[in-house]
Tab-separated table of C-alpha atoms and ligand atoms in Angstrom:
chain	number	residue	atom	x	y	z
A	1	UNK	CA	32.532	31.949	-31.507
A	2	UNK	CA	30.410	28.777	-31.746
A	3	UNK	CA	32.288	25.677	-30.537
A	4	UNK	CA	32.180	23.982	-33.960
A	5	UNK	CA	33.832	26.881	-35.743
A	6	UNK	CA	36.387	27.260	-33.008
A	7	UNK	CA	37.369	23.617	-33.210
A	8	UNK	CA	37.502	23.839	-37.019
A	9	UNK	CA	39.876	26.781	-36.899
A	10	UNK	CA	42.018	25.191	-34.226
A	11	UNK	CA	42.271	22.000	-36.297
A	12	UNK	CA	43.324	23.898	-39.436
A	13	UNK	CA	45.830	26.015	-37.502
A	14	UNK	CA	47.384	22.887	-35.958
A	15	UNK	CA	47.711	21.405	-39.472
A	16	UNK	CA	45.462	18.506	-38.528
A	17	UNK	CA	42.799	17.021	-40.786
A	18	UNK	CA	39.089	17.785	-40.935
A	19	UNK	CA	37.022	14.587	-41.110
A	20	UNK	CA	33.538	14.072	-42.642
A	21	UNK	CA	31.444	14.341	-39.490
A	22	UNK	CA	33.248	17.414	-38.121
A	23	UNK	CA	31.578	20.802	-38.234
A	24	UNK	CA	32.880	22.865	-41.172
A	25	UNK	CA	31.918	26.221	-42.730
A	26	UNK	CA	29.417	25.887	-45.583
A	27	UNK	CA	31.829	27.598	-47.957
A	28	UNK	CA	34.615	25.134	-47.053
A	29	UNK	CA	32.277	22.246	-47.832
A	30	UNK	CA	31.085	23.841	-51.090
A	31	UNK	CA	34.643	24.596	-52.228
A	32	UNK	CA	35.685	21.005	-51.608
A	33	UNK	CA	32.655	19.534	-53.352
A	34	UNK	CA	33.322	21.684	-56.411
A	35	UNK	CA	37.042	20.928	-56.490
A	36	UNK	CA	36.795	17.189	-55.792
A	37	UNK	CA	33.913	16.727	-58.251
A	38	UNK	CA	35.757	18.599	-60.982
A	39	UNK	CA	38.800	16.488	-60.259
A	40	UNK	CA	36.756	13.256	-60.411
A	41	UNK	CA	35.112	14.308	-63.685
A	42	UNK	CA	38.563	15.036	-65.149
A	43	UNK	CA	39.783	11.524	-64.336
A	44	UNK	CA	36.695	10.006	-65.989
A	45	UNK	CA	36.708	12.202	-69.105
A	46	UNK	CA	40.495	11.822	-69.168
A	47	UNK	CA	40.106	8.166	-70.134
A	48	UNK	CA	38.813	9.133	-73.585
A	49	UNK	CA	41.755	10.806	-75.363
A	50	UNK	CA	44.065	7.862	-74.656
A	51	UNK	CA	41.392	5.191	-74.580
A	52	UNK	CA	40.821	5.748	-78.267
A	53	UNK	CA	44.336	4.325	-78.890
A	54	UNK	CA	43.835	1.031	-77.036
A	55	UNK	CA	42.694	-0.837	-80.135
A	56	UNK	CA	45.538	0.646	-82.194
A	57	UNK	CA	48.485	0.290	-79.814
A	58	UNK	CA	51.535	-0.826	-81.802
A	59	UNK	CA	52.411	-3.856	-79.643
A	60	UNK	CA	50.841	-6.145	-77.088
A	61	UNK	CA	53.158	-4.675	-74.423
A	62	UNK	CA	52.022	-1.121	-75.155
A	63	UNK	CA	48.413	-2.197	-75.315
A	64	UNK	CA	48.525	-3.904	-71.904
A	65	UNK	CA	50.219	-0.838	-70.390
A	66	UNK	CA	47.644	1.524	-71.887
A	67	UNK	CA	44.704	-0.563	-70.678
A	68	UNK	CA	46.193	-0.586	-67.159
A	69	UNK	CA	46.698	3.161	-67.251
A	70	UNK	CA	43.208	3.948	-68.463
A	71	UNK	CA	41.780	1.572	-65.844
A	72	UNK	CA	43.750	3.445	-63.166
A	73	UNK	CA	42.133	6.711	-64.294
A	74	UNK	CA	38.690	5.144	-63.841
A	75	UNK	CA	39.825	4.126	-60.356
A	76	UNK	CA	40.993	7.666	-59.608
A	77	UNK	CA	37.575	8.977	-60.578
A	78	UNK	CA	35.923	6.496	-58.225
A	79	UNK	CA	38.222	7.319	-55.273
A	80	UNK	CA	37.385	10.986	-55.784
A	81	UNK	CA	33.623	10.545	-56.157
A	82	UNK	CA	33.872	8.545	-52.928
A	83	UNK	CA	35.709	11.414	-51.216
A	84	UNK	CA	33.099	13.916	-52.490
A	85	UNK	CA	30.271	11.766	-51.147
A	86	UNK	CA	31.666	12.032	-47.613
A	87	UNK	CA	30.677	15.716	-47.861
A	88	UNK	CA	27.020	14.813	-48.214
A	89	UNK	CA	26.556	14.856	-51.987
A	90	UNK	CA	25.427	11.976	-54.115
A	91	UNK	CA	27.526	10.502	-56.931
A	92	UNK	CA	24.526	10.329	-59.272
A	93	UNK	CA	23.889	13.999	-58.683
A	94	UNK	CA	27.521	14.836	-59.556
A	95	UNK	CA	27.346	12.717	-62.728
A	96	UNK	CA	24.136	14.510	-63.698
A	97	UNK	CA	25.913	17.823	-63.363
A	98	UNK	CA	28.789	16.587	-65.518
A	99	UNK	CA	26.412	15.266	-68.191
A	100	UNK	CA	24.326	18.430	-68.288
A	101	UNK	CA	27.412	20.650	-68.526
A	102	UNK	CA	26.840	22.344	-65.160
A	103	UNK	CA	30.125	20.941	-63.835
A	104	UNK	CA	33.493	21.440	-65.499
A	105	UNK	CA	36.402	19.053	-66.009
A	106	UNK	CA	40.011	19.904	-66.813
A	107	UNK	CA	40.174	21.673	-70.188
A	108	UNK	CA	43.256	19.631	-71.174
A	109	UNK	CA	41.024	16.717	-72.169
A	110	UNK	CA	39.346	18.775	-74.869
A	111	UNK	CA	42.398	18.449	-77.110
A	112	UNK	CA	42.557	15.668	-79.729
A	113	UNK	CA	44.965	12.708	-79.905
A	114	UNK	CA	45.619	12.273	-83.650
A	115	UNK	CA	48.844	10.238	-83.330
A	116	UNK	CA	50.282	7.437	-81.192
A	117	UNK	CA	52.900	9.868	-79.854
A	118	UNK	CA	50.060	11.750	-78.137
A	119	UNK	CA	49.751	8.839	-75.722
A	120	UNK	CA	53.379	9.433	-74.755
A	121	UNK	CA	53.036	13.210	-74.514
A	122	UNK	CA	49.950	12.867	-72.326
A	123	UNK	CA	51.741	10.480	-69.960
A	124	UNK	CA	54.828	12.650	-69.703
A	125	UNK	CA	53.295	16.143	-69.684
A	126	UNK	CA	49.636	15.834	-68.687
A	127	UNK	CA	50.169	13.203	-65.998
A	128	UNK	CA	53.373	15.034	-65.060
A	129	UNK	CA	51.517	18.320	-64.544
A	130	UNK	CA	48.807	16.460	-62.650
A	131	UNK	CA	51.432	14.959	-60.311
A	132	UNK	CA	52.945	18.393	-59.653
A	133	UNK	CA	49.466	19.643	-58.748
A	134	UNK	CA	48.488	16.578	-56.763
A	135	UNK	CA	51.482	15.846	-54.548
A	136	UNK	CA	50.722	18.874	-52.306
A	137	UNK	CA	47.065	17.772	-52.186
A	138	UNK	CA	48.188	14.695	-50.227
A	139	UNK	CA	48.483	17.168	-47.308
A	140	UNK	CA	45.132	18.838	-47.978
A	141	UNK	CA	43.210	19.723	-44.805
A	142	UNK	CA	40.234	17.502	-45.701
A	143	UNK	CA	41.099	13.924	-44.681
A	144	UNK	CA	39.217	11.842	-47.281
A	145	UNK	CA	40.509	13.999	-50.158
A	146	UNK	CA	44.080	13.818	-48.863
A	147	UNK	CA	43.868	10.027	-48.491
A	148	UNK	CA	42.490	9.618	-52.020
A	149	UNK	CA	45.352	11.743	-53.326
A	150	UNK	CA	47.938	9.524	-51.632
A	151	UNK	CA	46.610	6.493	-53.518
A	152	UNK	CA	46.375	8.455	-56.762
A	153	UNK	CA	49.902	9.864	-56.573
A	154	UNK	CA	51.369	6.390	-56.046
A	155	UNK	CA	49.701	5.246	-59.260
A	156	UNK	CA	50.475	8.356	-61.295
A	157	UNK	CA	54.217	7.804	-61.333
A	158	UNK	CA	53.754	4.729	-63.534
A	159	UNK	CA	51.609	6.830	-65.867
A	160	UNK	CA	54.287	9.434	-66.287
A	161	UNK	CA	57.101	6.944	-66.775
A	162	UNK	CA	55.331	4.873	-69.396
A	163	UNK	CA	54.639	8.064	-71.364
A	164	UNK	CA	58.232	9.180	-71.087
A	165	UNK	CA	59.522	5.779	-72.188
A	166	UNK	CA	57.108	5.766	-75.123
A	167	UNK	CA	58.343	9.186	-76.286
A	168	UNK	CA	61.979	8.172	-75.807
A	169	UNK	CA	61.440	5.092	-77.982
A	170	UNK	CA	59.899	7.214	-80.736
A	171	UNK	CA	62.504	9.937	-80.386
A	172	UNK	CA	65.289	7.379	-80.910
A	173	UNK	CA	63.424	5.680	-83.768
A	174	UNK	CA	63.178	6.569	-87.441
A	175	UNK	CA	63.179	10.252	-88.486
A	176	UNK	CA	59.394	9.971	-88.985
A	177	UNK	CA	58.929	8.592	-85.484
A	178	UNK	CA	61.147	11.299	-84.019
A	179	UNK	CA	59.138	13.975	-85.841
A	180	UNK	CA	55.910	12.447	-84.563
A	181	UNK	CA	57.189	12.661	-80.977
A	182	UNK	CA	58.289	16.274	-81.441
A	183	UNK	CA	54.936	17.226	-82.977
A	184	UNK	CA	53.058	15.749	-80.014
A	185	UNK	CA	55.229	17.636	-77.504
A	186	UNK	CA	54.732	20.834	-79.518
A	187	UNK	CA	50.946	20.453	-79.269
A	188	UNK	CA	50.725	19.377	-75.597
A	189	UNK	CA	53.275	21.698	-73.977
A	190	UNK	CA	51.193	24.892	-73.704
A	191	UNK	CA	47.903	23.218	-72.756
A	192	UNK	CA	49.846	21.357	-70.018
A	193	UNK	CA	51.062	24.664	-68.565
A	194	UNK	CA	47.439	25.857	-68.539
A	195	UNK	CA	46.524	22.899	-66.328
A	196	UNK	CA	47.815	24.828	-63.305
A	197	UNK	CA	44.998	27.329	-63.740
A	198	UNK	CA	44.946	31.108	-64.232
A	199	UNK	CA	47.854	33.241	-62.994
A	200	UNK	CA	47.783	34.084	-59.292
A	201	UNK	CA	46.538	37.652	-59.801
A	202	UNK	CA	43.543	36.306	-61.777
A	203	UNK	CA	42.683	33.475	-59.406
A	204	UNK	CA	40.276	35.033	-56.902
A	205	UNK	CA	39.436	31.953	-54.847
A	206	UNK	CA	43.048	30.810	-54.404
A	207	UNK	CA	43.808	32.851	-51.273
A	208	UNK	CA	40.877	31.432	-49.362
A	209	UNK	CA	41.726	27.852	-50.379
A	210	UNK	CA	45.283	28.446	-49.186
A	211	UNK	CA	44.044	29.817	-45.846
A	212	UNK	CA	41.959	26.666	-45.426
A	213	UNK	CA	44.993	24.560	-46.406
A	214	UNK	CA	43.053	22.915	-49.224
A	215	UNK	CA	45.701	24.361	-51.509
A	216	UNK	CA	49.323	24.543	-50.390
A	217	UNK	CA	51.008	26.392	-53.276
A	218	UNK	CA	49.848	29.013	-55.744
A	219	UNK	CA	49.124	28.210	-59.420
A	220	UNK	CA	52.175	30.126	-60.645
A	221	UNK	CA	54.455	28.480	-58.107
A	222	UNK	CA	53.409	24.995	-59.241
A	223	UNK	CA	53.624	25.954	-62.917
A	224	UNK	CA	57.194	27.179	-62.409
A	225	UNK	CA	58.096	23.970	-60.579
A	226	UNK	CA	56.770	21.957	-63.541
A	227	UNK	CA	58.666	23.989	-66.156
A	228	UNK	CA	61.887	23.643	-64.158
A	229	UNK	CA	61.463	19.858	-64.013
A	230	UNK	CA	60.590	19.445	-67.698
A	231	UNK	CA	63.488	21.295	-69.299
A	232	UNK	CA	66.096	18.622	-68.477
A	233	UNK	CA	63.661	15.809	-69.154
A	234	UNK	CA	62.998	17.191	-72.649
A	235	UNK	CA	66.727	17.416	-73.336
A	236	UNK	CA	67.195	13.774	-72.279
A	237	UNK	CA	64.420	12.829	-74.710
A	238	UNK	CA	66.259	14.609	-77.510
A	239	UNK	CA	63.182	16.808	-78.020
A	240	UNK	CA	62.648	20.555	-77.714
A	241	UNK	CA	59.955	22.525	-75.932
A	242	UNK	CA	58.071	24.927	-78.245
A	243	UNK	CA	58.971	28.146	-76.431
A	244	UNK	CA	61.603	30.534	-77.875
A	245	UNK	CA	61.589	32.516	-74.616
A	246	UNK	CA	62.644	29.583	-72.471
A	247	UNK	CA	65.926	30.501	-70.762
A	248	UNK	CA	67.670	29.941	-67.451
A	249	UNK	CA	67.428	32.907	-65.097
A	250	UNK	CA	70.461	32.828	-62.847
A	251	UNK	CA	69.051	35.466	-60.520
A	252	UNK	CA	65.739	33.723	-59.899
A	253	UNK	CA	67.233	30.262	-60.027
A	254	UNK	CA	64.379	29.255	-62.342
A	255	UNK	CA	63.622	28.909	-66.028
A	256	UNK	CA	61.896	31.931	-67.575
A	257	UNK	CA	59.200	31.004	-70.053
A	258	UNK	CA	56.997	32.756	-72.602
A	259	UNK	CA	53.492	34.169	-72.196
A	260	UNK	CA	50.602	31.717	-72.013
A	261	UNK	CA	47.633	32.271	-74.318
A	262	UNK	CA	44.917	32.695	-71.692
A	263	UNK	CA	42.325	33.524	-74.348
A	264	UNK	CA	42.704	29.988	-75.632
A	265	UNK	CA	42.365	28.622	-72.096
A	266	UNK	CA	39.120	30.511	-71.471
A	267	UNK	CA	37.720	29.611	-74.892
A	268	UNK	CA	38.314	25.894	-74.260
A	269	UNK	CA	36.816	26.245	-70.783
A	270	UNK	CA	33.727	27.896	-72.309
A	271	UNK	CA	33.256	24.841	-74.488
A	272	UNK	CA	34.966	26.042	-77.660
A	273	UNK	CA	37.858	23.570	-77.579
A	274	UNK	CA	38.392	21.111	-80.420
A	275	UNK	CA	36.771	18.153	-78.582
A	276	UNK	CA	34.396	19.480	-75.880
A	277	UNK	CA	31.302	18.306	-77.689
A	278	UNK	CA	32.763	14.911	-78.581
A	279	UNK	CA	33.914	14.171	-74.998
A	280	UNK	CA	30.575	14.994	-73.372
A	281	UNK	CA	28.528	13.225	-76.016
A	282	UNK	CA	30.594	10.090	-75.618
A	283	UNK	CA	30.335	10.247	-71.804
A	284	UNK	CA	26.545	10.601	-71.934
A	285	UNK	CA	26.278	7.772	-74.407
A	286	UNK	CA	28.425	5.474	-72.273
A	287	UNK	CA	26.226	6.262	-69.271
A	288	UNK	CA	22.998	5.640	-71.178
A	289	UNK	CA	24.266	2.478	-72.792
A	290	UNK	CA	25.276	1.150	-69.372
A	291	UNK	CA	21.775	1.609	-67.955
A	292	UNK	CA	20.738	-1.994	-68.641
A	293	UNK	CA	23.756	-3.278	-66.697
A	294	UNK	CA	22.855	-1.170	-63.672
A	295	UNK	CA	19.236	-2.272	-63.901
A	296	UNK	CA	20.089	-5.951	-64.288
A	297	UNK	CA	22.499	-5.893	-61.331
A	298	UNK	CA	19.916	-4.140	-59.160
A	299	UNK	CA	17.154	-6.565	-60.206
A	300	UNK	CA	19.419	-9.511	-59.384
A	301	UNK	CA	20.253	-8.008	-55.978
A	302	UNK	CA	16.543	-7.439	-55.262
A	303	UNK	CA	15.709	-10.994	-56.274
A	304	UNK	CA	18.420	-12.459	-54.054
A	305	UNK	CA	17.361	-10.277	-51.136
A	306	UNK	CA	13.812	-11.613	-51.642
A	307	UNK	CA	15.064	-15.200	-51.591
A	308	UNK	CA	17.010	-14.495	-48.407
A	309	UNK	CA	13.950	-12.994	-46.718
A	310	UNK	CA	11.734	-15.940	-47.697
A	311	UNK	CA	14.167	-18.569	-46.413
B	1	UNK	CA	11.728	4.166	-57.471
B	2	UNK	CA	13.792	1.130	-58.457
B	3	UNK	CA	17.237	0.430	-57.005
B	4	UNK	CA	18.828	1.390	-60.320
B	5	UNK	CA	17.179	4.796	-60.352
B	6	UNK	CA	17.985	5.369	-56.726
B	7	UNK	CA	21.611	4.427	-57.271
B	8	UNK	CA	23.393	1.468	-55.741
B	9	UNK	CA	23.996	1.496	-51.984
B	10	UNK	CA	27.313	2.591	-50.531
B	11	UNK	CA	29.758	0.062	-49.049
B	12	UNK	CA	32.754	0.692	-46.828
B	13	UNK	CA	35.791	-1.337	-47.849
B	14	UNK	CA	38.415	-2.777	-45.486
B	15	UNK	CA	41.588	-4.390	-46.815
B	16	UNK	CA	44.090	-6.665	-45.047
B	17	UNK	CA	47.421	-5.788	-46.648
B	18	UNK	CA	49.279	-8.902	-45.468
B	19	UNK	CA	48.642	-11.937	-43.292
B	20	UNK	CA	49.222	-10.917	-39.685
B	21	UNK	CA	47.909	-7.371	-40.159
B	22	UNK	CA	44.398	-6.115	-39.375
B	23	UNK	CA	41.932	-5.026	-42.050
B	24	UNK	CA	42.061	-1.258	-42.452
B	25	UNK	CA	39.592	1.113	-44.066
B	26	UNK	CA	40.519	1.714	-47.716
B	27	UNK	CA	37.560	3.776	-48.941
B	28	UNK	CA	34.026	3.289	-50.165
B	29	UNK	CA	32.206	2.291	-53.326
B	30	UNK	CA	28.746	1.687	-54.754
B	31	UNK	CA	27.518	-1.800	-55.624
B	32	UNK	CA	24.128	-3.499	-55.884
B	33	UNK	CA	25.029	-6.344	-53.502
B	34	UNK	CA	27.823	-7.717	-51.327
B	35	UNK	CA	29.156	-10.052	-53.997
B	36	UNK	CA	29.631	-7.284	-56.552
B	37	UNK	CA	30.898	-4.948	-53.832
B	38	UNK	CA	33.704	-7.458	-53.197
B	39	UNK	CA	34.548	-7.718	-56.892
B	40	UNK	CA	34.492	-3.955	-57.359
B	41	UNK	CA	36.625	-3.529	-54.240
B	42	UNK	CA	39.184	-5.955	-55.648
B	43	UNK	CA	39.379	-3.980	-58.901
B	44	UNK	CA	39.392	-0.626	-57.168
B	45	UNK	CA	41.682	-1.117	-54.170
B	46	UNK	CA	43.961	-4.085	-54.944
B	47	UNK	CA	45.158	-3.612	-58.533
B	48	UNK	CA	48.779	-3.804	-57.362
B	49	UNK	CA	48.624	-6.555	-54.776
B	50	UNK	CA	47.675	-4.224	-51.912
B	51	UNK	CA	45.604	-6.890	-50.174
B	52	UNK	CA	45.117	-10.554	-49.320
B	53	UNK	CA	41.614	-10.198	-47.870
B	54	UNK	CA	38.721	-7.727	-48.226
B	55	UNK	CA	35.680	-6.942	-46.078
B	56	UNK	CA	32.761	-4.912	-47.395
B	57	UNK	CA	30.193	-3.455	-44.995
B	58	UNK	CA	27.021	-1.544	-45.939
B	59	UNK	CA	27.830	2.077	-45.043
B	60	UNK	CA	24.379	2.377	-43.478
B	61	UNK	CA	25.291	-0.360	-40.978
B	62	UNK	CA	28.182	1.586	-39.446
B	63	UNK	CA	27.485	3.315	-36.133
B	64	UNK	CA	29.969	5.994	-35.144
B	65	UNK	CA	30.697	8.067	-32.074
B	66	UNK	CA	29.634	11.674	-32.423
B	67	UNK	CA	32.341	14.217	-33.276
B	68	UNK	CA	30.459	16.828	-31.190
B	69	UNK	CA	30.813	14.727	-28.071
B	70	UNK	CA	34.374	13.775	-28.903
B	71	UNK	CA	35.935	15.412	-25.856
B	72	UNK	CA	33.494	14.210	-23.154
B	73	UNK	CA	33.229	10.782	-24.793
B	74	UNK	CA	36.938	10.096	-24.523
B	75	UNK	CA	37.524	12.042	-21.311
B	76	UNK	CA	37.407	9.015	-18.971
B	77	UNK	CA	40.836	8.017	-20.323
B	78	UNK	CA	42.447	11.383	-19.740
B	79	UNK	CA	42.742	11.295	-15.933
B	80	UNK	CA	44.032	7.725	-15.604
B	81	UNK	CA	47.772	7.964	-16.149
B	82	UNK	CA	48.211	4.860	-13.983
B	83	UNK	CA	47.119	2.836	-17.012
B	84	UNK	CA	50.502	3.535	-18.594
B	85	UNK	CA	53.665	1.717	-17.536
B	86	UNK	CA	55.580	5.016	-17.351
B	87	UNK	CA	53.418	5.970	-14.312
B	88	UNK	CA	55.400	3.624	-12.090
B	89	UNK	CA	58.762	4.182	-10.464
B	90	UNK	CA	61.268	1.371	-10.717
B	91	UNK	CA	64.536	1.389	-8.717
B	92	UNK	CA	67.762	1.898	-10.639
B	93	UNK	CA	69.274	-1.316	-11.920
B	94	UNK	CA	66.112	-3.443	-11.949
B	95	UNK	CA	65.945	-5.175	-15.319
B	96	UNK	CA	63.369	-7.023	-17.446
B	97	UNK	CA	60.470	-5.102	-15.869
C	1	LIG	FE1	44.656	10.039	-62.701
C	2	LIG	FE1	47.229	9.426	-64.697
């Protein structure tokens, strides 16, 4: 075996981290680029569904919280693009692929946010599912990705709590507010369960990612963990989860839950979700409309560099 | 190609978490110049008071030891146990040594 590959395998086996300049198999690098880029894109696109409520937040307190949360998501995207770049790709190239539809982002962000309660449901369920997925990634075998995930996970817990508190406030409010909270949970519950990806027997690349210790738990394992956590949290909110098959299984020591509509998942992934077009169009427009800022900053930097050289 | 088309250069960011501690590497970011790199680094890495001082360094200016030569490069330290205090025998009962 070549020395690079041998060292790579020894490092993985010893549960140590691979760092950017180490030798790594091409497929390991490609898998990480795809996963980290998709993750980064999701953080960036993920600003839109909630961002649309910033101007309509019901109080100054809620507005400040929402701005801080959405700003964090931008930060998460930047940490992750930074981690992807250590693998030898260029951020502009990744953005191009997002804008041209060649790269995916999490399908959860293709659902609409028609009411204020959606901001709460996203914080509780979408950020909650993301945390369940991301905590094990803090021990991912690729160092820069793992380090980015540590920062992200620290910030996510505020996201989840503010969403939970928002829903609790609505749930304890007027009957209309309570109904609004319940409606949001009813709409976000199933898409949140889809965030863990296809079931294990339909997830062909999972085994290899687990062998490389990029992934630490299977999709179904993480999904079950999330369901188990949410049941009590929903009860404390005074809200129900929209699944008639949800019941405690004494034997398994877990909650059983109903079948997920994977046709919907694949349709949304193919671009047929309610907001795919809107999200991408808005992202492209934001990028194009920011061009003059990038140009002006670069021109200023060039000018200053010229002044420095002349002095 | 202009700088804007090429993309802004990459900067490595180092943050001092508290007075008395060294700057440590926090991550990297793109910025057109050092001044904006510092501002972006503040917004990106110290939103919750994680730092009292920031350094930004053009990524292209960092020289690093080669991972391929890692073992030979650091080998000179391996056979010098006498650099550690535990190498030395001290009689029973001797204190403050
Ligand atoms: Fe995030
Ligand atoms: Fe979040």
